[in-house]
PDB file of C-alpha atoms in Angstrom:
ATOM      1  CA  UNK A  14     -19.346  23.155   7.944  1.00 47.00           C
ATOM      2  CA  UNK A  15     -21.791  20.942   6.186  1.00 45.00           C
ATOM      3  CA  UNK A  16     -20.940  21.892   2.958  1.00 43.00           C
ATOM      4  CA  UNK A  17     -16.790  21.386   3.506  1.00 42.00           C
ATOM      5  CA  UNK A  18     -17.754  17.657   4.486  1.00 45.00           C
ATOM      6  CA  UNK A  19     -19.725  17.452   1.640  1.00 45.00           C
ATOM      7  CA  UNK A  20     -16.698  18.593  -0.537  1.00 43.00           C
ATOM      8  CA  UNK A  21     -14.439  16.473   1.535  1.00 44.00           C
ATOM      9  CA  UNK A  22     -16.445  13.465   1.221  1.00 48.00           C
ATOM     10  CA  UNK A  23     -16.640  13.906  -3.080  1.00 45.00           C
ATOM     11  CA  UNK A  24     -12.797  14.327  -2.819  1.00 47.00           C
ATOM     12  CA  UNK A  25     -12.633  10.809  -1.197  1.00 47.00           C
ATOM     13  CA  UNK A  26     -15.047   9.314  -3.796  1.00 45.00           C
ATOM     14  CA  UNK A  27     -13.056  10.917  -7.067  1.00 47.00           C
ATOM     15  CA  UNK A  28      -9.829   9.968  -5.284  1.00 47.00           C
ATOM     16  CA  UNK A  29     -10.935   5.997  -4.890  1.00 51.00           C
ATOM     17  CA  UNK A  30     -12.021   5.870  -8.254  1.00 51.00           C
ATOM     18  CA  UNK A  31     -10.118   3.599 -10.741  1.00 56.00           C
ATOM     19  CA  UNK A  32      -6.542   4.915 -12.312  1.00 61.00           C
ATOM     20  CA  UNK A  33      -5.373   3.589 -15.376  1.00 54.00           C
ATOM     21  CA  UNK A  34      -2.377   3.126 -17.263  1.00 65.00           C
ATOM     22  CA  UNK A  35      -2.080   1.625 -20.625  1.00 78.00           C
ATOM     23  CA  UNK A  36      -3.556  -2.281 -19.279  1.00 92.00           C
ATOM     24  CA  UNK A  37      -3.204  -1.635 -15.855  1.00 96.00           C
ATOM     25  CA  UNK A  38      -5.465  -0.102 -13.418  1.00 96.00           C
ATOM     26  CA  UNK A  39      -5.686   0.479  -9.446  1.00 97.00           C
ATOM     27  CA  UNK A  40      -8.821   0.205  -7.441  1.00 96.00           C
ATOM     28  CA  UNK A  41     -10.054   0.131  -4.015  1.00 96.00           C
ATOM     29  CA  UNK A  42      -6.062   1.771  -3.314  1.00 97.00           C
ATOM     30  CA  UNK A  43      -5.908   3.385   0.380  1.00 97.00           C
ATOM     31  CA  UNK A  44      -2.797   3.899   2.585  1.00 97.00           C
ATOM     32  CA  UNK A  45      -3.010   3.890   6.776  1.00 96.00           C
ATOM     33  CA  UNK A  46      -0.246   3.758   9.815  1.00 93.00           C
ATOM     34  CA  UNK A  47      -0.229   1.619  12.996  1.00 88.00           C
ATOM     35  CA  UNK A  48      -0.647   4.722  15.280  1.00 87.00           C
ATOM     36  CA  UNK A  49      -0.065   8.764  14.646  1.00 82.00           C
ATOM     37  CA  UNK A  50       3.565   8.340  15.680  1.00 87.00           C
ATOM     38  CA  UNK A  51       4.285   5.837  13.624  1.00 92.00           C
ATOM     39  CA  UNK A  52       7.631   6.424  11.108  1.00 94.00           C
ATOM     40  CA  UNK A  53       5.720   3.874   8.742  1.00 96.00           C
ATOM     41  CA  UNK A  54       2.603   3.532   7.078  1.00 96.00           C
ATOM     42  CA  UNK A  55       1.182   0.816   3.813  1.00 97.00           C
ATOM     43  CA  UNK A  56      -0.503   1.644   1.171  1.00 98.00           C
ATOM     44  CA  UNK A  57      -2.718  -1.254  -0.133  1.00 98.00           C
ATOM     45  CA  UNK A  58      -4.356  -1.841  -3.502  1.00 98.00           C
ATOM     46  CA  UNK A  59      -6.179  -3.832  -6.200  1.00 98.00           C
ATOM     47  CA  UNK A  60      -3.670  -4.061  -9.654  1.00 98.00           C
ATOM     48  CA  UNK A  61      -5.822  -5.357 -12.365  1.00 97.00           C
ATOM     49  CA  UNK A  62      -4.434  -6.272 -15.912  1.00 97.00           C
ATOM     50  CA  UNK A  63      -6.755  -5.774 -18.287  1.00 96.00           C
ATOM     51  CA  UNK A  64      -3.815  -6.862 -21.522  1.00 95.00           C
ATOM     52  CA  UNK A  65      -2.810  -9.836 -23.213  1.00 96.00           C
ATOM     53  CA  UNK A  66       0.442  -9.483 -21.800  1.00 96.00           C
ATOM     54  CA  UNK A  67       2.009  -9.961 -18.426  1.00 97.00           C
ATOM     55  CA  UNK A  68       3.309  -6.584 -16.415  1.00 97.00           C
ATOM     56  CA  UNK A  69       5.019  -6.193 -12.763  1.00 98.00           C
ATOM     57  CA  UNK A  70       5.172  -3.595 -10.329  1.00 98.00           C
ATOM     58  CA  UNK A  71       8.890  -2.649  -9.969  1.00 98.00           C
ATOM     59  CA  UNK A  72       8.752   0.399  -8.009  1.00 98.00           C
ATOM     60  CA  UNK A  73       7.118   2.729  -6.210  1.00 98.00           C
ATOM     61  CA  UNK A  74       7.435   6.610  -4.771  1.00 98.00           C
ATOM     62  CA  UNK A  75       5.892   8.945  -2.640  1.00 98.00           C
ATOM     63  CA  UNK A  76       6.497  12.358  -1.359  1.00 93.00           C
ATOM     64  CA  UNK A  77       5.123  11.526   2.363  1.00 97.00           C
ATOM     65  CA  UNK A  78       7.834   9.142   2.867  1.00 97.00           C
ATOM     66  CA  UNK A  79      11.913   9.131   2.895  1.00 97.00           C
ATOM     67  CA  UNK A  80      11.727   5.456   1.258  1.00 97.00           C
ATOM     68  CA  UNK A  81       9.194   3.431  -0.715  1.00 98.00           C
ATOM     69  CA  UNK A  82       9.720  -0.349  -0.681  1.00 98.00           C
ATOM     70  CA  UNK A  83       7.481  -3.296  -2.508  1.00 98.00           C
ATOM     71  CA  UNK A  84       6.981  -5.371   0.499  1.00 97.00           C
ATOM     72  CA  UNK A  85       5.865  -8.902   1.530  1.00 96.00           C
ATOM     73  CA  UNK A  86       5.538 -10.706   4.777  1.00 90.00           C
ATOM     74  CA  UNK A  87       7.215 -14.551   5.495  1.00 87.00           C
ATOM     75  CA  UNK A  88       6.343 -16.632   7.663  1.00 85.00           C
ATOM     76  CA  UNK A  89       9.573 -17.790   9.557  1.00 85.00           C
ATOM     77  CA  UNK A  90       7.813 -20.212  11.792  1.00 86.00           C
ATOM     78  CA  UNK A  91       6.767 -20.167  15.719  1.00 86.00           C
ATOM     79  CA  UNK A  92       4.157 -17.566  14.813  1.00 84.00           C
ATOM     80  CA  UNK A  93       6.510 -15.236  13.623  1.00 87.00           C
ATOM     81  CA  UNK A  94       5.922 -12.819  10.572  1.00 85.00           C
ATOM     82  CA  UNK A  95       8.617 -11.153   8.844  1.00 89.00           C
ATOM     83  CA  UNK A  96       8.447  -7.775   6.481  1.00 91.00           C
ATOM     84  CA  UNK A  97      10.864  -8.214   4.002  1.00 94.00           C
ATOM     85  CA  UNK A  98      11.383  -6.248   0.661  1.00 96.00           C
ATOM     86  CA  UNK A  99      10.542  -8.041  -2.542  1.00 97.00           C
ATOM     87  CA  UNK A 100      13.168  -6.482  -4.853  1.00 96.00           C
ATOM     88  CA  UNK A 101      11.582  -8.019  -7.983  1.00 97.00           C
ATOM     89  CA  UNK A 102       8.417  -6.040  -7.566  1.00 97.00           C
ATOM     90  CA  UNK A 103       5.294  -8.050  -7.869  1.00 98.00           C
ATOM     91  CA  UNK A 104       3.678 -10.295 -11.108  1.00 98.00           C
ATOM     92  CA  UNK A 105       0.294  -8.924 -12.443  1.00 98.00           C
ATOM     93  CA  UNK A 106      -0.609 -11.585 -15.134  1.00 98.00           C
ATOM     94  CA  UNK A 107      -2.420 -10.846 -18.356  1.00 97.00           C
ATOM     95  CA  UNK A 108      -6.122 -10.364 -17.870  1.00 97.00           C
ATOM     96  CA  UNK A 109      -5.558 -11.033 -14.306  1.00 98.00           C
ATOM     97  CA  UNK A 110      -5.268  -8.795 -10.831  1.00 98.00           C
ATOM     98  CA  UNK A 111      -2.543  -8.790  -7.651  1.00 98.00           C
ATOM     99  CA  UNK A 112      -3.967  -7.618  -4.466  1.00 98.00           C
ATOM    100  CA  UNK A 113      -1.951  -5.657  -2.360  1.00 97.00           C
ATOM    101  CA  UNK A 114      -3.662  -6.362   0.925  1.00 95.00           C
ATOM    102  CA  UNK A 115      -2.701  -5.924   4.746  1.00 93.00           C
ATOM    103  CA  UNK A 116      -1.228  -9.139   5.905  1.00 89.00           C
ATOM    104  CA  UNK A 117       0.739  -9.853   2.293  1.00 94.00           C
ATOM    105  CA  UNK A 118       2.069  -7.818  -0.376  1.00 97.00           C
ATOM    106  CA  UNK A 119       1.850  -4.158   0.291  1.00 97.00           C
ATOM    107  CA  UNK A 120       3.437  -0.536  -0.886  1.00 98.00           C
ATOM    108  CA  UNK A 121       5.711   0.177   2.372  1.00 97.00           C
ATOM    109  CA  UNK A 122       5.805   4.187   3.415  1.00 97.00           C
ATOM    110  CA  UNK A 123       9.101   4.593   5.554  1.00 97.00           C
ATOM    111  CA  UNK A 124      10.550   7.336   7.045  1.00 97.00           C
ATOM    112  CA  UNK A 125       6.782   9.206   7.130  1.00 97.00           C
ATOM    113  CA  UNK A 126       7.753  12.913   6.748  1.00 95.00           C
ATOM    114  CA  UNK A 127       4.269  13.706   7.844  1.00 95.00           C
ATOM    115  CA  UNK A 128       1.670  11.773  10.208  1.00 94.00           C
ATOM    116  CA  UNK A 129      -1.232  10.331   7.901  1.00 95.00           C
ATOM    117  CA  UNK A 130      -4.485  11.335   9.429  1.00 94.00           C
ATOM    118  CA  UNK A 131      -8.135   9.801   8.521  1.00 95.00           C
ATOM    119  CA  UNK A 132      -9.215  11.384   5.228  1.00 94.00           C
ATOM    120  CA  UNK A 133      -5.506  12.822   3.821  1.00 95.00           C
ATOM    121  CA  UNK A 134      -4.684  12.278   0.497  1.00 97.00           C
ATOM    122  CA  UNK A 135      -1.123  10.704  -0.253  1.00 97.00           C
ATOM    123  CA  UNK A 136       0.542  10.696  -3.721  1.00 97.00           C
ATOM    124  CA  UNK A 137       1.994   7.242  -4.787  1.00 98.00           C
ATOM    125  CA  UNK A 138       3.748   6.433  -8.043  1.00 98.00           C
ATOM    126  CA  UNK A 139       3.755   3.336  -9.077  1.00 98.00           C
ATOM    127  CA  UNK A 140       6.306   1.896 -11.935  1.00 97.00           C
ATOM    128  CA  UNK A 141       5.369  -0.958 -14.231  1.00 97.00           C
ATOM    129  CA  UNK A 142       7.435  -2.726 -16.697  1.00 96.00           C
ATOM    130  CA  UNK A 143       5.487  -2.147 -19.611  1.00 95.00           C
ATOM    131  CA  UNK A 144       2.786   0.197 -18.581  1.00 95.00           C
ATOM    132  CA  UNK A 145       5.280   2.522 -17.014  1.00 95.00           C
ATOM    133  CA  UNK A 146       4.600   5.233 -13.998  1.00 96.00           C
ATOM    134  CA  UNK A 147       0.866   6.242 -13.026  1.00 96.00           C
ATOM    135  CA  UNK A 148       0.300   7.891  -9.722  1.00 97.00           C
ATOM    136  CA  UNK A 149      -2.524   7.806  -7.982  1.00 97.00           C
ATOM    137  CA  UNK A 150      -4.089   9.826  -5.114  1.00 97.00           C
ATOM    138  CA  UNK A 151      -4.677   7.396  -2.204  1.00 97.00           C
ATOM    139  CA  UNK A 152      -6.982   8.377   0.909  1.00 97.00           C
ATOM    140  CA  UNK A 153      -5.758   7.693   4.540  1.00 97.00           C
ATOM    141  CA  UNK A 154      -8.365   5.366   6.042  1.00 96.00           C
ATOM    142  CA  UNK A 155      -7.116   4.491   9.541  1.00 95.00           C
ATOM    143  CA  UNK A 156     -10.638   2.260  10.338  1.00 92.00           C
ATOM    144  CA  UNK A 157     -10.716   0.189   7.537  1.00 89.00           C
ATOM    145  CA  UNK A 158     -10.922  -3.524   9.115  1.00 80.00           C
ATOM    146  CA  UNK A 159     -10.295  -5.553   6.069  1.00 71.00           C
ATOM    147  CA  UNK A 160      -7.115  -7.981   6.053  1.00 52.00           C
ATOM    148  CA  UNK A 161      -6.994  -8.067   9.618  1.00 43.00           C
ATOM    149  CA  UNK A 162      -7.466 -12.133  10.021  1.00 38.00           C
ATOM    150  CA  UNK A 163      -3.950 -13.945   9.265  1.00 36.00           C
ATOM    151  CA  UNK A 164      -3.602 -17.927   8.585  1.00 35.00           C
ATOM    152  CA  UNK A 165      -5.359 -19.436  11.492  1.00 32.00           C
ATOM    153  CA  UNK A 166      -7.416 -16.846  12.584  1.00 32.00           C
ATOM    154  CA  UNK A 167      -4.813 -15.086  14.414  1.00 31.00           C
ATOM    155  CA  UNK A 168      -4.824 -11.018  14.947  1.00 34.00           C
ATOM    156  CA  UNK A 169      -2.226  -8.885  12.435  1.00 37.00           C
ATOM    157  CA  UNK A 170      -1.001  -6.402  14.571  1.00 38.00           C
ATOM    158  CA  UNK A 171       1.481  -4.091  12.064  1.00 39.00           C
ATOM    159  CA  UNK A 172       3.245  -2.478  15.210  1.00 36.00           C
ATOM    160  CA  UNK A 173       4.970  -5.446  15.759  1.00 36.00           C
ATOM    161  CA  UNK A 174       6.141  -7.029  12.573  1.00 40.00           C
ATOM    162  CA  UNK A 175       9.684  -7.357  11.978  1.00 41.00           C
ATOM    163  CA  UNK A 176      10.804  -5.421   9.193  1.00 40.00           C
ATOM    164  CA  UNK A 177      13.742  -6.648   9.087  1.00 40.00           C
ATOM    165  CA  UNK A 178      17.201  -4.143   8.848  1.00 33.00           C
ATOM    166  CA  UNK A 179      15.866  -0.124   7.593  1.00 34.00           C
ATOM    167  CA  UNK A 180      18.964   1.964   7.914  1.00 32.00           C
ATOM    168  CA  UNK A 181      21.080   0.174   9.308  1.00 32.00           C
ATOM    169  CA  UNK A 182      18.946  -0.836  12.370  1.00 33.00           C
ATOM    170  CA  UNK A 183      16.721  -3.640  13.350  1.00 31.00           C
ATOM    171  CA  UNK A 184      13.517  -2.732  14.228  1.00 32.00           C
TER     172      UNK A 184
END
């Protein structure tokens, strides 16, 4: 048993490594859910642009999800956050980076076709203007604690964000 969590834990490492594609790379990329019901899950990531030219994140896919959205959250006042898609994808500036990071500008996973337990692996492709698709292999981390503070100190709690209307239906 020793040696499959061994193996296990190597398959985490290779899988956070850096991806590339043409200027653009991904680091420190891992995906989670609110709960192991959840229909929705984020996947969260550091977009680095390593060219002389601007790029932007138009799109992205995965096969553990019915829907992939580019998301942000807005604050509509009162203390209330709201998801919302960002339809033109997000800016990653020449020699510059865009974090995708809980409490902001995240990959949303919706319609989860499977739960995402600590450790999986989840394929995401991502589409950039000029540097075109790359996907990457994304752990599951479920613990991670980063992003949790929001403006103000206040607790993010990702079960209860409005994400405004997904088929048809306020959540």
């Amino acid at each position: 048993m020793t040696l499959f969590k061994s193996l296990l834990g190597v398959a985490a490492l290779c899988a956070a490594l850096p991806a590339f594609a043409g200027d653009i790379e991904v680091k420190d990329a891992y995906a989670r859910t609110s709960s192991a019901m959840a229909k929705s899950g984020a996947a969260f990531m550091v977009i680095e642009n390593t060219g002389d030219a601007d790029d932007r994140l138009v799109s992205a896919a995965s096969d553990v999800a019915q829907k992939v959205e580019l998301h942000t959250h807005m604050d509509m006042g009162d203390g209330v956050m709201k998801m919302m898609e960002v339809k033109e994808g997000f800016a990653v500036p020449a020699h510059g980076h865009h974090a995708l990071a809980r409490g902001g500008d995240h990959v949303m996973l919706l319609g989860l076709t499977r739960e995402l337990k600590q450790g999986d692996m989840v394929s995401v492709t991502l589409t950039f203007e000029k540097a075109g698709e790359m996907t990457i292999e994304v752990p599951v981390d479920l613990e991670r604690q980063d992003g949790m503070q929001m403006g103000g100190g206040m607790g993010h709690d990702h079960s209860k964000m409005n994400h405004g209307q997904m088929n048809g239906a306020s959540n």
